[in-house]
Amino acid sequence: MTHISKLAGIPTTCVEYMHPWTDHCVNATAGLLLQACKESFRIYSAVYLLSLVMRGKIPTKKDVRRTIQGMLQSTAFLTTNAFTFSMFVCLLRRWLGKLYFITVAFVPSWLASFFAILVERPSRRGLLCLYVANVATETYWRMLESRGLVRPVKHGRVIIFGLSATLLLFYYRSGLHKTQNDGLFDIIRFVVGRSEEGKVDEAPEPPLPRPAAFPLRGVVKAVHNRVMRLLKSLPWHFSCPHRDSCASYTFQGGSKLFCVGLGLQVTLSLVFQMGKIIRNPAALKRIFRNREVLKIALFLGGFSALFRATSCSLRHLIGRDSPYYALPAGLLASTMFSQYPDTSVCLYIMWKMLQITYKLGIERKVLPRVPGATIFLYCTFTATLFHAAMVEPLNLRESYWKFLHSLSGGRSAAIDRIPVDLWGLETSKALTEVLKRTRTDLNVKFLF
């Protein structure tokens, strides 16, 4: 096939490219609006209702009213983002007379995202920007990799996570997080402990009195009591901000997080494999025998234990406490991420670190405040994802492809990629492979 420059346009109508299932642009836009509205409401009704239930208290009338309002507003946001994309593709095709490389998806999606994000509540714009930044970063890397411009980096996810998490831990140990009101620091507090929370200028609490004896009931409890009694009797340094001995402090943190991680992984496995378990109860045994169930537990437990152990060792060695101990302790603890090297977690921590660092820079007047930066980044990242879905779908995360396929009722797959093949990216071939991998199809779902 003859390939043309990406600067050249292709004389294809929007019927041939954007909506081959109907000859009318208005019908195509209206159909996508209805489908997106239905799917968006299904997604956000589940999200908001779950959030309401997770509060753990009986909701008031005000809570219910705010939940319904947020549900409808978020539904309107996602619906707008979907159907205006189709609308702008058709409008740009009519105005320019041809389809160009940046107008088959990027520019229409950027415009659609701009109008959509204005519909959403300002308090949610940062979260949405963070999510698409996460997925888009992976997409950018895959684009570069598919062009031979970069190669996979061994332990790259561990390195990114380690550097990002270490800087966040330094902010936490320095007390800089107290001005941020960011939920991520609540997670950090849970993982490494409240004792490490920026209290280096205060006098540490003295260790608790050593209990003389523990009641022994059963072999397991007897062993537990002996171990804890031994650990509590070990040295404690006066500069350590925690109670009990350093060995006990380390063991308690690591074991608690290990149990939390194990419980989380088992719960997720049970939820996602509930259908298999119902059909075949023997599948329940495989869940507990599978080593995969230990990955999150080893990561969380090891991270907490290594951070605490390293921090205490430095306090013993140097004789005083310092927030700078978070740097070597964080780097060492982050090596446990090799047990659970999840790309989404890695990129989320990286973008949160950049976001918090930028906010701290603004507070200290080191960095300028850029008006509308969140909106601009959200539009750019979302446009990148839509471009990848339309032009080079193999470089898009499979979960995001399934999301677009479901949101559009199959229209994202039914868009004809044959005209786009002229730009030499083998888009049609890539689409066939993606459909096979994700088990999605080309059929368009109509509501009537």
Tab-separated table of C-alpha atoms in Angstrom:
chain	number	residue	atom	x	y	z
A	1	MET	CA	0.000	0.000	0.000
A	2	THR	CA	1.231	3.501	-0.844
A	3	HIS	CA	1.817	5.641	2.233
A	4	ILE	CA	1.438	9.406	2.352
A	5	SER	CA	2.907	12.082	4.598
A	6	LYS	CA	1.166	12.684	7.906
A	7	LEU	CA	0.881	16.330	6.891
A	8	ALA	CA	-1.233	15.374	3.884
A	9	GLY	CA	-5.007	15.057	4.148
A	10	ILE	CA	-7.107	12.147	2.952
A	11	PRO	CA	-10.270	12.943	0.939
A	12	THR	CA	-12.508	10.671	2.991
A	13	THR	CA	-16.013	11.602	4.089
A	14	CYS	CA	-17.013	11.356	7.721
A	15	VAL	CA	-19.560	8.701	6.672
A	16	GLU	CA	-16.766	6.477	5.354
A	17	TYR	CA	-14.585	7.047	8.424
A	18	MET	CA	-16.509	8.174	11.499
A	19	HIS	CA	-19.929	6.558	11.224
A	20	PRO	CA	-20.189	3.926	8.465
A	21	TRP	CA	-23.335	2.537	10.143
A	22	THR	CA	-25.379	5.658	9.210
A	23	ASP	CA	-25.307	8.236	6.422
A	24	HIS	CA	-26.263	11.145	8.647
A	25	CYS	CA	-23.905	12.939	11.025
A	26	VAL	CA	-26.783	14.071	13.258
A	27	ASN	CA	-28.015	10.491	13.661
A	28	ALA	CA	-24.504	9.304	14.510
A	29	THR	CA	-24.058	12.049	17.137
A	30	ALA	CA	-27.510	11.485	18.642
A	31	GLY	CA	-26.987	7.731	18.826
A	32	LEU	CA	-23.664	8.174	20.615
A	33	LEU	CA	-25.237	10.692	23.000
A	34	LEU	CA	-27.943	8.224	24.056
A	35	GLN	CA	-25.527	5.315	24.405
A	36	ALA	CA	-22.951	7.376	26.336
A	37	CYS	CA	-25.617	8.786	28.644
A	38	LYS	CA	-26.862	5.298	29.514
A	39	GLU	CA	-23.362	3.912	30.125
A	40	SER	CA	-22.152	7.023	31.978
A	41	PHE	CA	-25.108	6.894	34.348
A	42	ARG	CA	-24.435	3.208	35.028
A	43	ILE	CA	-20.774	3.932	35.851
A	44	TYR	CA	-21.305	6.975	38.047
A	45	SER	CA	-24.369	5.674	39.864
A	46	ALA	CA	-22.209	2.768	41.067
A	47	VAL	CA	-19.305	5.080	41.978
A	48	TYR	CA	-21.372	7.604	43.934
A	49	LEU	CA	-23.546	5.023	45.694
A	50	LEU	CA	-20.457	3.069	46.739
A	51	SER	CA	-18.912	6.293	48.046
A	52	LEU	CA	-22.090	6.967	50.035
A	53	VAL	CA	-22.085	3.481	51.547
A	54	MET	CA	-18.356	3.630	52.392
A	55	ARG	CA	-18.999	6.522	54.775
A	56	GLY	CA	-20.373	3.986	57.211
A	57	LYS	CA	-23.278	6.090	58.467
A	58	ILE	CA	-26.926	6.661	57.624
A	59	PRO	CA	-27.007	9.365	54.923
A	60	THR	CA	-28.935	12.563	55.588
A	61	LYS	CA	-31.241	14.238	53.079
A	62	LYS	CA	-28.397	16.601	52.254
A	63	ASP	CA	-26.049	13.675	51.580
A	64	VAL	CA	-28.596	12.018	49.285
A	65	ARG	CA	-29.253	15.264	47.439
A	66	ARG	CA	-25.534	15.918	46.927
A	67	THR	CA	-24.983	12.330	45.780
A	68	ILE	CA	-27.750	12.547	43.171
A	69	GLN	CA	-26.521	15.950	42.003
A	70	GLY	CA	-22.949	14.693	41.670
A	71	MET	CA	-24.103	11.554	39.876
A	72	LEU	CA	-26.067	13.547	37.287
A	73	GLN	CA	-23.320	16.136	36.827
A	74	SER	CA	-20.615	13.512	36.268
A	75	THR	CA	-22.927	11.648	33.885
A	76	ALA	CA	-23.398	14.857	31.901
A	77	PHE	CA	-19.616	15.382	31.853
A	78	LEU	CA	-18.759	11.947	30.450
A	79	THR	CA	-21.678	12.009	27.991
A	80	THR	CA	-20.547	15.395	26.670
A	81	ASN	CA	-17.004	14.146	26.225
A	82	ALA	CA	-18.250	11.205	24.157
A	83	PHE	CA	-20.873	12.604	21.805
A	84	THR	CA	-19.154	15.948	21.080
A	85	PHE	CA	-16.110	14.005	19.861
A	86	SER	CA	-18.184	12.561	17.012
A	87	MET	CA	-19.725	15.970	16.386
A	88	PHE	CA	-16.360	17.747	16.093
A	89	VAL	CA	-14.914	15.074	13.776
A	90	CYS	CA	-17.796	15.656	11.358
A	91	LEU	CA	-17.650	19.449	11.661
A	92	LEU	CA	-13.882	19.611	11.066
A	93	ARG	CA	-14.206	17.269	8.090
A	94	ARG	CA	-16.839	19.550	6.564
A	95	TRP	CA	-14.915	22.761	7.257
A	96	LEU	CA	-11.509	21.512	6.055
A	97	GLY	CA	-12.740	19.285	3.205
A	98	LYS	CA	-10.370	16.460	4.196
A	99	LEU	CA	-9.327	14.421	7.195
A	100	TYR	CA	-5.868	15.245	8.531
A	101	PHE	CA	-3.668	13.298	10.942
A	102	ILE	CA	-4.463	15.622	13.838
A	103	THR	CA	-8.171	15.978	13.010
A	104	VAL	CA	-9.146	12.294	12.875
A	105	ALA	CA	-9.062	12.204	16.679
A	106	PHE	CA	-6.675	14.549	18.524
A	107	VAL	CA	-8.166	17.971	17.795
A	108	PRO	CA	-11.831	16.832	17.960
A	109	SER	CA	-11.145	15.056	21.260
A	110	TRP	CA	-9.306	18.089	22.669
A	111	LEU	CA	-12.278	20.322	21.891
A	112	ALA	CA	-14.748	17.756	23.241
A	113	SER	CA	-12.732	17.358	26.438
A	114	PHE	CA	-12.591	21.117	26.938
A	115	PHE	CA	-16.362	21.544	26.842
A	116	ALA	CA	-16.886	18.385	28.907
A	117	ILE	CA	-14.523	19.296	31.753
A	118	LEU	CA	-16.336	22.617	32.179
A	119	VAL	CA	-19.494	20.630	32.937
A	120	GLU	CA	-17.829	18.630	35.724
A	121	ARG	CA	-17.404	19.980	39.252
A	122	PRO	CA	-14.107	21.878	39.740
A	123	SER	CA	-13.286	19.687	42.761
A	124	ARG	CA	-13.187	16.580	40.535
A	125	ARG	CA	-11.124	18.047	37.698
A	126	GLY	CA	-7.806	17.319	39.378
A	127	LEU	CA	-8.731	13.661	39.958
A	128	LEU	CA	-9.815	13.242	36.337
A	129	CYS	CA	-6.632	14.894	35.100
A	130	LEU	CA	-4.565	12.584	37.299
A	131	TYR	CA	-6.313	9.495	35.940
A	132	VAL	CA	-5.892	10.344	32.237
A	133	ALA	CA	-2.299	11.462	32.898
A	134	ASN	CA	-1.607	7.990	34.267
A	135	VAL	CA	-2.989	6.180	31.204
A	136	ALA	CA	-1.575	8.708	28.708
A	137	THR	CA	1.956	8.412	30.131
A	138	GLU	CA	1.925	4.677	29.451
A	139	THR	CA	0.517	5.377	25.969
A	140	TYR	CA	3.291	7.870	25.169
A	141	TRP	CA	5.895	5.290	26.164
A	142	ARG	CA	4.287	2.618	23.997
A	143	MET	CA	4.184	5.012	21.044
A	144	LEU	CA	7.886	5.726	21.393
A	145	GLU	CA	8.663	2.039	21.877
A	146	SER	CA	6.676	1.014	18.789
A	147	ARG	CA	8.742	3.491	16.753
A	148	GLY	CA	12.025	2.127	18.109
A	149	LEU	CA	12.889	5.386	19.902
A	150	VAL	CA	13.079	3.830	23.384
A	151	ARG	CA	13.682	0.385	24.818
A	152	PRO	CA	12.292	-1.273	27.942
A	153	VAL	CA	14.239	-0.346	31.084
A	154	LYS	CA	14.926	-3.193	33.496
A	155	HIS	CA	13.148	-2.509	36.794
A	156	GLY	CA	11.965	0.790	35.333
A	157	ARG	CA	8.684	0.749	37.265
A	158	VAL	CA	10.524	0.081	40.532
A	159	ILE	CA	12.876	2.997	39.855
A	160	ILE	CA	10.037	5.416	39.061
A	161	PHE	CA	8.051	4.298	42.080
A	162	GLY	CA	11.103	4.464	44.344
A	163	LEU	CA	12.113	8.002	43.407
A	164	SER	CA	8.529	9.293	43.594
A	165	ALA	CA	7.626	7.540	46.846
A	166	THR	CA	10.882	8.635	48.489
A	167	LEU	CA	10.210	12.304	47.773
A	168	LEU	CA	6.662	11.971	49.122
A	169	LEU	CA	8.015	10.307	52.256
A	170	PHE	CA	10.451	13.196	52.691
A	171	TYR	CA	7.561	15.651	52.511
A	172	TYR	CA	5.752	13.556	55.111
A	173	ARG	CA	8.739	13.374	57.464
A	174	SER	CA	9.360	17.104	57.063
A	175	GLY	CA	5.771	18.018	57.900
A	176	LEU	CA	5.316	19.704	54.518
A	177	HIS	CA	2.265	17.574	53.809
A	178	LYS	CA	0.203	19.307	56.498
A	179	THR	CA	-0.651	22.183	54.161
A	180	GLN	CA	-1.716	19.943	51.269
A	181	ASN	CA	-4.882	18.209	52.540
A	182	ASP	CA	-4.169	15.310	50.197
A	183	GLY	CA	-5.610	11.866	50.883
A	184	LEU	CA	-2.403	10.192	49.701
A	185	PHE	CA	-0.675	11.247	52.927
A	186	ASP	CA	-3.360	9.418	54.909
A	187	ILE	CA	-2.245	6.262	53.105
A	188	ILE	CA	1.408	7.055	53.837
A	189	ARG	CA	0.524	7.608	57.498
A	190	PHE	CA	-1.161	4.202	57.585
A	191	VAL	CA	1.796	2.462	55.907
A	192	VAL	CA	4.819	3.940	57.703
A	193	GLY	CA	3.129	5.042	60.914
A	194	ARG	CA	1.965	8.229	62.604
A	195	SER	CA	5.195	8.350	64.639
A	196	GLU	CA	7.171	9.326	61.527
A	197	GLU	CA	4.903	12.285	60.781
A	198	GLY	CA	7.155	15.296	60.901
A	199	LYS	CA	7.726	15.405	64.673
A	200	VAL	CA	11.517	15.642	64.639
A	201	ASP	CA	11.531	18.918	66.587
A	202	GLU	CA	9.418	17.531	69.402
A	203	ALA	CA	10.557	15.385	72.296
A	204	PRO	CA	9.852	11.750	71.564
A	205	GLU	CA	7.460	9.834	73.772
A	206	PRO	CA	9.195	7.522	76.277
A	207	PRO	CA	8.817	3.805	75.783
A	208	LEU	CA	5.929	2.070	77.480
A	209	PRO	CA	6.659	0.039	80.644
A	210	ARG	CA	7.614	-3.536	79.890
A	211	PRO	CA	4.848	-5.925	80.862
A	212	ALA	CA	5.967	-8.483	83.416
A	213	ALA	CA	4.062	-11.389	81.913
A	214	PHE	CA	1.416	-12.309	79.399
A	215	PRO	CA	-1.424	-14.792	79.929
A	216	LEU	CA	-0.722	-17.831	77.811
A	217	ARG	CA	-3.622	-19.571	76.075
A	218	GLY	CA	-2.680	-22.126	73.520
A	219	VAL	CA	0.538	-22.753	71.662
A	220	VAL	CA	0.043	-19.970	69.096
A	221	LYS	CA	-0.657	-17.323	71.689
A	222	ALA	CA	2.221	-18.562	73.821
A	223	VAL	CA	4.645	-18.212	70.920
A	224	HIS	CA	3.234	-14.795	70.039
A	225	ASN	CA	3.593	-13.565	73.602
A	226	ARG	CA	7.160	-14.849	73.873
A	227	VAL	CA	8.145	-13.194	70.582
A	228	MET	CA	6.539	-9.867	71.483
A	229	ARG	CA	8.057	-9.938	74.973
A	230	LEU	CA	11.477	-10.563	73.438
A	231	LEU	CA	11.058	-7.785	70.869
A	232	LYS	CA	9.828	-5.268	73.417
A	233	SER	CA	12.837	-5.968	75.607
A	234	LEU	CA	15.283	-4.968	72.860
A	235	PRO	CA	16.905	-1.484	72.695
A	236	TRP	CA	15.043	1.753	72.023
A	237	HIS	CA	16.881	4.941	71.054
A	238	PHE	CA	15.967	8.225	72.750
A	239	SER	CA	15.679	10.010	69.373
A	240	CYS	CA	13.118	7.539	68.016
A	241	PRO	CA	9.608	9.087	67.941
A	242	HIS	CA	7.853	5.769	68.606
A	243	ARG	CA	7.134	3.782	71.751
A	244	ASP	CA	8.439	0.301	72.519
A	245	SER	CA	11.664	-1.066	71.085
A	246	CYS	CA	12.752	-0.449	67.504
A	247	ALA	CA	12.508	-4.177	66.717
A	248	SER	CA	8.932	-4.319	68.017
A	249	TYR	CA	8.074	-1.124	66.093
A	250	THR	CA	9.426	-2.631	62.867
A	251	PHE	CA	7.787	-6.025	63.352
A	252	GLN	CA	4.381	-4.581	64.211
A	253	GLY	CA	4.367	-2.294	61.156
A	254	GLY	CA	5.467	-5.004	58.750
A	255	SER	CA	3.117	-7.684	60.068
A	256	LYS	CA	0.110	-5.352	60.124
A	257	LEU	CA	0.626	-4.248	56.519
A	258	PHE	CA	1.310	-7.824	55.431
A	259	CYS	CA	-2.069	-8.895	56.832
A	260	VAL	CA	-3.795	-5.902	55.233
A	261	GLY	CA	-2.245	-6.691	51.846
A	262	LEU	CA	-3.129	-10.358	52.128
A	263	GLY	CA	-6.710	-9.565	53.047
A	264	LEU	CA	-6.986	-7.061	50.203
A	265	GLN	CA	-5.643	-9.478	47.593
A	266	VAL	CA	-7.836	-12.354	48.799
A	267	THR	CA	-10.907	-10.117	48.757
A	268	LEU	CA	-10.178	-8.898	45.235
A	269	SER	CA	-9.561	-12.458	44.042
A	270	LEU	CA	-12.849	-13.637	45.553
A	271	VAL	CA	-14.801	-10.753	44.006
A	272	PHE	CA	-13.350	-11.112	40.510
A	273	GLN	CA	-13.551	-14.914	40.476
A	274	MET	CA	-16.907	-15.282	42.204
A	275	GLY	CA	-18.487	-16.713	39.057
A	276	LYS	CA	-15.834	-19.428	38.771
A	277	ILE	CA	-16.131	-20.276	42.463
A	278	ILE	CA	-19.903	-20.682	42.219
A	279	ARG	CA	-19.570	-22.966	39.202
A	280	ASN	CA	-16.615	-24.862	40.656
A	281	PRO	CA	-16.017	-24.558	44.442
A	282	ALA	CA	-12.608	-26.218	44.018
A	283	ALA	CA	-11.417	-22.947	42.464
A	284	LEU	CA	-11.451	-21.466	45.973
A	285	LYS	CA	-8.484	-23.640	46.959
A	286	ARG	CA	-6.476	-22.448	43.957
A	287	ILE	CA	-6.865	-18.856	45.095
A	288	PHE	CA	-5.169	-19.552	48.426
A	289	ARG	CA	-2.518	-21.837	46.916
A	290	ASN	CA	-1.537	-19.319	44.236
A	291	ARG	CA	1.601	-17.359	45.133
A	292	GLU	CA	0.094	-14.329	43.357
A	293	VAL	CA	-2.073	-13.820	46.428
A	294	LEU	CA	1.049	-12.852	48.420
A	295	LYS	CA	2.320	-10.119	46.093
A	296	ILE	CA	0.525	-7.127	47.593
A	297	ALA	CA	1.143	-8.463	51.107
A	298	LEU	CA	4.889	-8.813	50.529
A	299	PHE	CA	5.063	-5.341	48.998
A	300	LEU	CA	3.131	-3.520	51.733
A	301	GLY	CA	4.580	-5.485	54.653
A	302	GLY	CA	8.138	-5.300	53.342
A	303	PHE	CA	7.830	-1.594	52.517
A	304	SER	CA	6.660	-0.682	56.023
A	305	ALA	CA	9.208	-2.904	57.774
A	306	LEU	CA	12.185	-1.723	55.707
A	307	PHE	CA	11.279	1.956	56.074
A	308	ARG	CA	10.944	1.671	59.842
A	309	ALA	CA	14.032	-0.489	60.267
A	310	THR	CA	16.216	1.833	58.174
A	311	SER	CA	14.946	4.973	59.943
A	312	CYS	CA	15.579	3.468	63.376
A	313	SER	CA	19.025	2.213	62.352
A	314	LEU	CA	20.020	5.709	61.225
A	315	ARG	CA	18.770	7.200	64.493
A	316	HIS	CA	20.816	4.657	66.447
A	317	LEU	CA	23.869	5.283	64.288
A	318	ILE	CA	23.857	9.091	64.161
A	319	GLY	CA	22.245	9.763	67.511
A	320	ARG	CA	19.439	12.078	66.425
A	321	ASP	CA	16.382	12.159	64.174
A	322	SER	CA	16.120	13.932	60.834
A	323	PRO	CA	13.562	14.084	57.999
A	324	TYR	CA	16.425	13.401	55.592
A	325	TYR	CA	16.463	9.807	56.808
A	326	ALA	CA	13.365	9.375	54.661
A	327	LEU	CA	15.584	9.486	51.563
A	328	PRO	CA	17.679	6.325	52.133
A	329	ALA	CA	14.822	4.643	54.023
A	330	GLY	CA	12.354	5.355	51.202
A	331	LEU	CA	14.703	4.141	48.482
A	332	LEU	CA	15.460	0.928	50.343
A	333	ALA	CA	11.801	0.285	51.185
A	334	SER	CA	10.793	0.884	47.562
A	335	THR	CA	12.761	-2.146	46.417
A	336	MET	CA	9.818	-4.190	47.723
A	337	PHE	CA	7.757	-2.793	44.852
A	338	SER	CA	9.499	-5.455	42.753
A	339	GLN	CA	7.061	-7.888	44.387
A	340	TYR	CA	4.113	-5.983	42.910
A	341	PRO	CA	5.398	-3.873	39.975
A	342	ASP	CA	2.012	-2.542	38.865
A	343	THR	CA	2.207	0.117	36.137
A	344	SER	CA	-0.906	1.985	37.274
A	345	VAL	CA	0.329	2.250	40.876
A	346	CYS	CA	3.768	3.346	39.724
A	347	LEU	CA	2.464	6.114	37.436
A	348	TYR	CA	-0.149	7.239	39.961
A	349	ILE	CA	2.530	7.780	42.620
A	350	MET	CA	4.719	9.598	40.084
A	351	TRP	CA	1.967	12.010	39.032
A	352	LYS	CA	0.881	12.604	42.632
A	353	MET	CA	4.474	13.448	43.501
A	354	LEU	CA	4.656	15.929	40.611
A	355	GLN	CA	1.305	17.457	41.554
A	356	ILE	CA	2.215	17.894	45.223
A	357	THR	CA	5.700	19.189	44.367
A	358	TYR	CA	4.151	21.772	42.038
A	359	LYS	CA	1.726	22.915	44.750
A	360	LEU	CA	4.554	23.210	47.281
A	361	GLY	CA	6.550	25.211	44.731
A	362	ILE	CA	3.642	27.616	44.307
A	363	GLU	CA	3.268	28.000	48.087
A	364	ARG	CA	6.933	28.957	48.385
A	365	LYS	CA	6.727	31.168	45.295
A	366	VAL	CA	9.392	29.088	43.571
A	367	LEU	CA	7.090	28.050	40.735
A	368	PRO	CA	4.474	30.188	38.978
A	369	ARG	CA	0.778	29.371	39.125
A	370	VAL	CA	-0.423	28.554	35.609
A	371	PRO	CA	-4.121	29.434	35.200
A	372	GLY	CA	-6.150	26.614	33.659
A	373	ALA	CA	-3.253	24.127	33.781
A	374	THR	CA	-5.484	21.286	35.006
A	375	ILE	CA	-7.983	21.817	32.186
A	376	PHE	CA	-5.257	22.080	29.550
A	377	LEU	CA	-3.524	18.911	30.744
A	378	TYR	CA	-6.779	16.988	30.976
A	379	CYS	CA	-7.714	17.928	27.401
A	380	THR	CA	-4.258	17.092	26.049
A	381	PHE	CA	-3.993	13.724	27.781
A	382	THR	CA	-7.542	12.710	26.838
A	383	ALA	CA	-6.935	13.744	23.230
A	384	THR	CA	-3.825	11.545	23.208
A	385	LEU	CA	-5.861	8.558	24.372
A	386	PHE	CA	-8.556	9.108	21.740
A	387	HIS	CA	-5.867	9.522	19.067
A	388	ALA	CA	-4.270	6.237	20.089
A	389	ALA	CA	-7.654	4.482	20.070
A	390	MET	CA	-8.421	5.689	16.548
A	391	VAL	CA	-4.990	5.599	14.867
A	392	GLU	CA	-2.710	3.215	16.806
A	393	PRO	CA	-4.907	1.175	19.173
A	394	LEU	CA	-2.168	-1.349	20.033
A	395	ASN	CA	-0.434	1.390	22.008
A	396	LEU	CA	-3.490	1.983	24.207
A	397	ARG	CA	-3.985	0.250	27.543
A	398	GLU	CA	-6.447	-2.607	27.046
A	399	SER	CA	-8.638	-1.584	29.981
A	400	TYR	CA	-9.083	1.894	28.482
A	401	TRP	CA	-9.961	0.397	25.099
A	402	LYS	CA	-12.680	-1.693	26.769
A	403	PHE	CA	-13.936	1.432	28.538
A	404	LEU	CA	-14.238	3.342	25.236
A	405	HIS	CA	-15.829	0.337	23.544
A	406	SER	CA	-18.440	0.042	26.285
A	407	LEU	CA	-19.070	3.785	26.518
A	408	SER	CA	-19.657	4.088	22.762
A	409	GLY	CA	-21.667	0.893	22.384
A	410	GLY	CA	-19.022	-0.589	20.076
A	411	ARG	CA	-18.741	2.527	17.898
A	412	SER	CA	-15.071	3.080	18.808
A	413	ALA	CA	-14.300	-0.256	17.104
A	414	ALA	CA	-16.773	0.130	14.224
A	415	ILE	CA	-15.147	3.363	13.013
A	416	ASP	CA	-13.527	2.433	9.685
A	417	ARG	CA	-9.708	2.483	9.975
A	418	ILE	CA	-9.012	1.576	6.323
A	419	PRO	CA	-8.729	5.247	5.178
A	420	VAL	CA	-6.322	5.895	8.068
A	421	ASP	CA	-3.981	3.134	6.836
A	422	LEU	CA	-2.660	5.614	4.261
A	423	TRP	CA	-0.511	7.174	6.989
A	424	GLY	CA	1.481	3.955	7.300
A	425	LEU	CA	0.690	2.898	10.863
A	426	GLU	CA	-1.153	-0.303	9.873
A	427	THR	CA	-4.153	0.854	11.873
A	428	SER	CA	-6.603	-1.740	10.493
A	429	LYS	CA	-4.221	-4.574	11.342
A	430	ALA	CA	-3.692	-3.157	14.826
A	431	LEU	CA	-7.459	-2.905	15.339
A	432	THR	CA	-7.919	-6.578	14.458
A	433	GLU	CA	-5.265	-7.539	17.004
A	434	VAL	CA	-6.807	-5.345	19.726
A	435	LEU	CA	-10.265	-6.802	19.136
A	436	LYS	CA	-8.791	-10.265	19.522
A	437	ARG	CA	-6.855	-9.427	22.707
A	438	THR	CA	-9.722	-7.609	24.417
A	439	ARG	CA	-12.477	-9.908	23.111
A	440	THR	CA	-14.462	-6.959	21.783
A	441	ASP	CA	-16.253	-6.772	18.437
A	442	LEU	CA	-17.239	-4.406	15.613
A	443	ASN	CA	-20.974	-4.522	16.277
A	444	VAL	CA	-22.706	-1.268	17.143
A	445	LYS	CA	-25.290	-1.372	19.921
A	446	PHE	CA	-28.397	0.702	19.243
A	447	LEU	CA	-30.842	1.648	21.975
A	448	PHE	CA	-33.796	1.696	19.556
